XYZ file of C-alpha atoms in Angstrom:
341
model
C 199.643 -74.366 67.622
C 197.457 -72.475 67.063
C 194.858 -72.902 64.108
C 191.485 -71.425 63.173
C 188.977 -73.824 64.023
C 187.092 -75.258 60.753
C 183.343 -75.041 60.262
C 182.532 -78.673 58.668
C 181.455 -81.098 60.717
C 184.326 -83.307 58.705
C 187.314 -81.129 59.734
C 186.174 -80.740 63.089
C 186.349 -84.928 63.667
C 190.081 -84.673 61.919
C 190.461 -81.483 64.020
C 189.561 -82.930 67.575
C 191.401 -86.635 65.983
C 195.151 -84.520 65.502
C 194.515 -82.299 68.286
C 196.802 -82.053 71.265
C 194.913 -83.329 75.032
C 197.124 -80.392 76.510
C 196.383 -76.994 74.394
C 193.735 -78.247 73.004
C 195.167 -77.433 68.743
C 196.617 -78.875 66.402
C 199.577 -80.429 67.163
C 202.793 -78.913 67.112
C 206.173 -81.340 66.841
C 203.833 -84.655 68.068
C 205.857 -87.015 70.060
C 204.774 -90.211 70.697
C 204.365 -91.291 74.755
C 204.751 -95.313 75.108
C 201.221 -96.350 76.272
C 200.662 -94.976 72.292
C 199.193 -91.608 72.799
C 200.010 -88.388 71.196
C 201.105 -84.636 72.972
C 202.711 -81.957 70.742
C 206.989 -81.507 72.403
C 206.505 -78.119 74.309
C 203.715 -79.520 76.123
C 205.144 -82.462 77.468
C 207.979 -80.855 78.731
C 205.996 -78.445 80.790
C 203.997 -80.668 82.062
C 206.646 -83.223 83.015
C 208.144 -79.679 84.738
C 205.323 -79.399 87.225
C 203.748 -83.446 87.768
C 205.507 -85.018 90.381
C 205.102 -88.366 88.105
C 206.313 -89.658 84.863
C 202.021 -90.526 83.725
C 200.378 -90.314 80.333
C 198.177 -87.311 80.403
C 195.078 -89.028 79.048
C 195.221 -92.721 80.605
C 197.426 -92.014 83.720
C 199.875 -95.336 83.084
C 203.339 -94.972 84.093
C 205.573 -94.216 81.486
C 209.497 -94.230 80.895
C 211.346 -91.171 79.382
C 215.015 -92.013 77.558
C 217.468 -91.067 78.726
C 217.419 -87.427 76.772
C 213.659 -86.754 78.352
C 210.903 -85.765 75.833
C 212.631 -84.708 73.091
C 214.486 -88.230 72.458
C 210.517 -89.978 72.299
C 210.151 -90.634 68.326
C 208.084 -88.762 66.393
C 204.976 -89.147 65.052
C 205.617 -88.559 61.656
C 202.086 -89.629 60.009
C 200.164 -87.689 62.936
C 202.713 -84.363 61.666
C 201.945 -84.891 57.944
C 198.327 -85.218 58.277
C 198.918 -81.454 61.158
C 200.362 -79.939 57.761
C 197.983 -81.163 55.120
C 195.420 -79.624 56.902
C 197.122 -76.248 58.016
C 197.313 -75.776 54.246
C 193.985 -77.151 53.798
C 192.140 -74.625 56.274
C 194.889 -71.722 54.689
C 193.012 -72.808 51.588
C 189.089 -72.602 52.890
C 190.375 -68.362 54.447
C 191.880 -67.819 50.853
C 188.084 -69.493 49.374
C 186.010 -68.657 51.995
C 184.226 -65.200 49.066
C 182.086 -66.275 46.712
C 184.010 -67.356 43.928
C 181.959 -66.708 40.018
C 185.210 -67.891 37.916
C 184.666 -69.657 35.328
C 187.200 -73.150 35.859
C 187.750 -73.118 32.625
C 188.113 -69.811 31.587
C 189.397 -67.701 35.098
C 189.330 -64.525 32.862
C 185.540 -64.525 32.452
C 182.483 -65.427 34.970
C 179.860 -67.464 35.259
C 176.962 -66.205 33.695
C 173.767 -69.076 32.679
C 173.516 -72.615 33.746
C 173.007 -75.679 31.488
C 170.263 -77.360 32.461
C 171.961 -80.575 29.943
C 175.204 -80.586 31.153
C 174.028 -79.444 35.181
C 176.890 -76.800 35.270
C 177.523 -73.751 35.359
C 179.335 -71.565 32.354
C 181.003 -68.796 30.551
C 180.221 -66.968 27.402
C 183.145 -68.456 26.100
C 182.222 -72.063 27.404
C 178.995 -71.750 25.549
C 179.956 -70.909 22.702
C 182.959 -73.804 22.842
C 180.819 -76.278 23.676
C 177.653 -75.708 24.940
C 175.978 -74.385 21.989
C 172.684 -75.074 21.663
C 172.496 -76.155 25.051
C 169.427 -75.443 26.925
C 170.256 -72.950 29.888
C 168.861 -71.237 31.679
C 170.199 -68.079 34.681
C 172.085 -68.673 37.921
C 169.873 -67.313 39.876
C 166.926 -69.862 38.749
C 169.693 -72.578 38.638
C 170.660 -71.510 42.378
C 167.228 -71.856 43.181
C 166.210 -75.298 41.938
C 169.023 -76.926 43.031
C 169.889 -75.738 46.164
C 167.712 -78.458 47.428
C 169.120 -81.043 46.124
C 172.393 -79.647 47.775
C 170.651 -78.893 51.112
C 169.528 -82.642 51.218
C 173.199 -84.087 50.156
C 174.434 -81.870 52.811
C 172.272 -83.213 55.659
C 172.721 -86.380 54.789
C 176.670 -86.382 54.334
C 176.800 -84.897 57.960
C 174.559 -87.314 59.308
C 177.669 -90.231 57.742
C 179.822 -88.150 58.982
C 177.960 -88.281 62.362
C 178.050 -91.905 62.325
C 182.041 -91.619 61.786
C 181.871 -89.508 65.006
C 180.174 -91.576 67.526
C 182.612 -94.999 66.256
C 185.405 -92.428 66.938
C 184.013 -91.984 70.159
C 182.795 -95.818 70.482
C 186.730 -96.776 69.886
C 188.198 -94.041 71.946
C 186.132 -95.322 75.094
C 186.958 -99.403 73.615
C 190.119 -97.822 73.974
C 190.071 -96.136 77.222
C 187.627 -99.626 78.890
C 190.818 -102.044 77.045
C 193.519 -100.458 79.177
C 191.378 -100.534 82.258
C 190.973 -103.807 82.185
C 194.873 -104.413 81.738
C 195.257 -102.356 85.185
C 193.202 -104.741 86.798
C 194.634 -107.688 84.929
C 197.942 -106.676 86.499
C 196.946 -105.744 89.295
C 195.158 -108.818 90.316
C 198.330 -110.839 88.790
C 200.811 -108.704 91.440
C 198.378 -109.581 94.266
C 197.655 -113.679 93.145
C 201.982 -113.680 93.487
C 201.900 -111.393 96.884
C 199.326 -113.960 98.205
C 201.599 -117.056 97.558
C 204.658 -115.296 98.202
C 202.635 -114.731 101.663
C 201.982 -118.032 101.925
C 205.794 -119.875 100.970
C 206.544 -117.696 103.545
C 204.233 -119.100 106.353
C 205.287 -122.266 105.105
C 209.136 -121.605 105.382
C 208.566 -119.602 108.799
C 207.028 -123.449 110.021
C 209.555 -125.562 108.702
C 212.561 -124.012 109.980
C 210.036 -123.792 113.922
C 210.049 -127.262 113.660
C 214.035 -127.888 112.184
C 213.859 -125.830 115.168
C 212.566 -127.648 117.645
C 214.161 -130.346 116.512
C 217.269 -129.430 117.218
C 217.092 -128.143 120.341
C 215.381 -131.927 121.311
C 218.822 -133.130 119.915
C 221.118 -130.342 121.481
C 219.472 -130.653 125.318
C 219.997 -134.998 125.049
C 223.999 -134.431 123.868
C 224.004 -132.036 127.573
C 222.301 -134.534 128.821
C 224.789 -137.437 128.105
C 227.847 -135.096 128.633
C 227.477 -134.475 131.793
C 226.930 -137.724 132.833
C 230.210 -138.318 131.279
C 232.336 -135.681 132.901
C 231.114 -136.655 136.259
C 232.526 -139.694 135.310
C 235.927 -138.678 133.902
C 236.028 -135.325 137.387
C 235.669 -137.660 140.074
C 238.876 -141.226 138.204
C 241.028 -137.410 137.402
C 239.911 -136.516 141.458
C 240.806 -139.995 142.702
C 244.742 -139.812 140.765
C 245.460 -136.869 141.049
C 245.651 -136.977 144.804
C 246.989 -139.797 145.038
C 250.119 -139.451 142.584
C 249.926 -136.128 144.615
C 250.678 -137.770 147.975
C 253.007 -139.944 146.515
C 254.919 -136.847 144.981
C 255.524 -136.009 148.973
C 257.236 -138.983 149.813
C 255.164 -139.654 153.412
C 252.794 -142.588 153.572
C 249.313 -140.391 153.171
C 249.062 -142.193 149.725
C 248.451 -145.835 151.863
C 245.948 -144.103 153.726
C 243.972 -143.272 150.280
C 244.699 -145.805 149.312
C 240.895 -147.694 149.822
C 239.392 -145.019 147.614
C 241.614 -145.181 144.958
C 240.646 -148.478 144.664
C 237.099 -148.303 145.586
C 237.117 -145.425 141.901
C 239.308 -147.755 139.903
C 236.618 -151.449 141.044
C 234.039 -148.894 139.561
C 235.472 -147.228 136.480
C 236.979 -150.468 135.768
C 235.423 -152.241 132.849
C 232.720 -149.905 133.173
C 231.612 -149.377 129.328
C 231.754 -146.164 127.910
C 228.495 -144.409 126.706
C 226.326 -146.129 124.193
C 226.135 -143.697 120.931
C 224.156 -140.822 120.980
C 220.464 -141.167 119.348
C 219.691 -137.644 117.925
C 216.635 -137.042 115.679
C 218.418 -137.027 112.013
C 217.048 -133.573 109.991
C 216.624 -133.120 107.139
C 214.703 -131.207 103.880
C 213.040 -132.481 101.019
C 211.530 -129.243 98.244
C 208.654 -130.324 96.529
C 209.174 -130.683 93.378
C 207.725 -127.192 91.524
C 207.295 -128.885 88.310
C 204.535 -130.584 89.688
C 202.816 -128.629 91.629
C 198.621 -129.009 90.932
C 197.483 -125.660 91.259
C 199.150 -122.336 89.152
C 199.351 -119.245 90.173
C 196.286 -118.446 88.046
C 194.889 -118.230 84.508
C 194.649 -115.672 81.819
C 191.710 -116.088 80.397
C 191.303 -114.229 76.274
C 187.886 -114.066 74.987
C 187.206 -115.227 71.040
C 185.291 -111.722 70.126
C 187.010 -108.960 69.186
C 184.377 -107.204 71.301
C 185.759 -105.386 75.032
C 183.648 -106.042 78.132
C 181.991 -103.158 79.700
C 183.580 -104.258 82.928
C 184.828 -107.374 84.673
C 181.500 -108.936 85.583
C 180.617 -109.022 82.088
C 183.936 -110.896 80.963
C 183.903 -113.443 84.039
C 180.233 -113.907 82.538
C 180.875 -115.057 78.783
C 183.852 -117.490 80.595
C 182.597 -121.263 78.283
C 182.393 -118.963 75.044
C 184.813 -119.784 72.921
C 187.637 -118.823 74.784
C 191.469 -120.206 74.771
C 192.563 -119.980 78.143
C 196.570 -119.263 78.679
C 197.421 -120.842 81.347
C 200.686 -118.941 84.203
C 201.906 -121.607 86.531
C 203.713 -120.332 89.050
C 207.564 -122.451 89.321
C 210.658 -122.416 90.776
C 212.852 -121.027 88.003
C 209.833 -119.107 86.246
C 206.125 -120.108 84.453
C 204.657 -121.857 82.326
C 202.266 -120.989 79.064
C 200.084 -122.932 77.463
C 196.720 -122.824 76.402
C 193.419 -124.580 75.970
C 189.548 -124.073 73.897
C 186.767 -124.739 75.903
């Protein structure tokens, strides 16, 4: 993981983009988390071993590790290849750190002069072969004359690299805001869902309470009618049982009870049976969820590629060429539609 810190701004930017945010060094066996961030395999193993929750070290999103743990995560092959190339570039830069005056065309010869006609340094062999008759100057004079031009180009190059660096920084900030907006939107959806469930639960409880009240009324009416009929049954049964027992004894006491038996029989002779109990029928007719007037909520997607810095900007831009995707709470899932406003 250890690598020598580069000196140029361009290499600094590359090193920053290809460095693990845990160890701050070039990736070693880079592993890709589900959220899209990359870290060294060894760094993730140490990080998740010490953490109570499995969250991305960068964005703090909850991540799910495969059955094999960190080693089972997909490898970021692109990052690994770039790190390998950058390491070789750093190694070559270290080897070439000392000034070289050897001719690129004739490695055994040193540069001796500078061809002002071709704007290149040359050795004596070059002078004889390809630069015969060209105007020449000393390397010292050429260095003195060309140095300001190179310095100007270097300044411009560093300014351009700085622009790229600012663009990368802005992209990372926008990525962070995108993740935060996604988390907030998911939170809002869950809250709306929970509020809807609570309202459904309150409605269900009110309906159940109403059903219980009607059931209690029916039960009371049935109990009163049964008590009335039971009293009539008890009276007639007692009179019949008493007369039957006295007759079975063989005496004449049943003659004394005859008047009472006659009275009871005449009372119940031809008496109508109790009318059928009129109870209140209890039924439930559920609403058609496909025709619910209000959806759970709308997902509003801006038409532009720019990301709002906060939710107020996002809400303030509604109506400016946006696509509205409607997520409607259904009995068996959800409906998705879109419209342009």
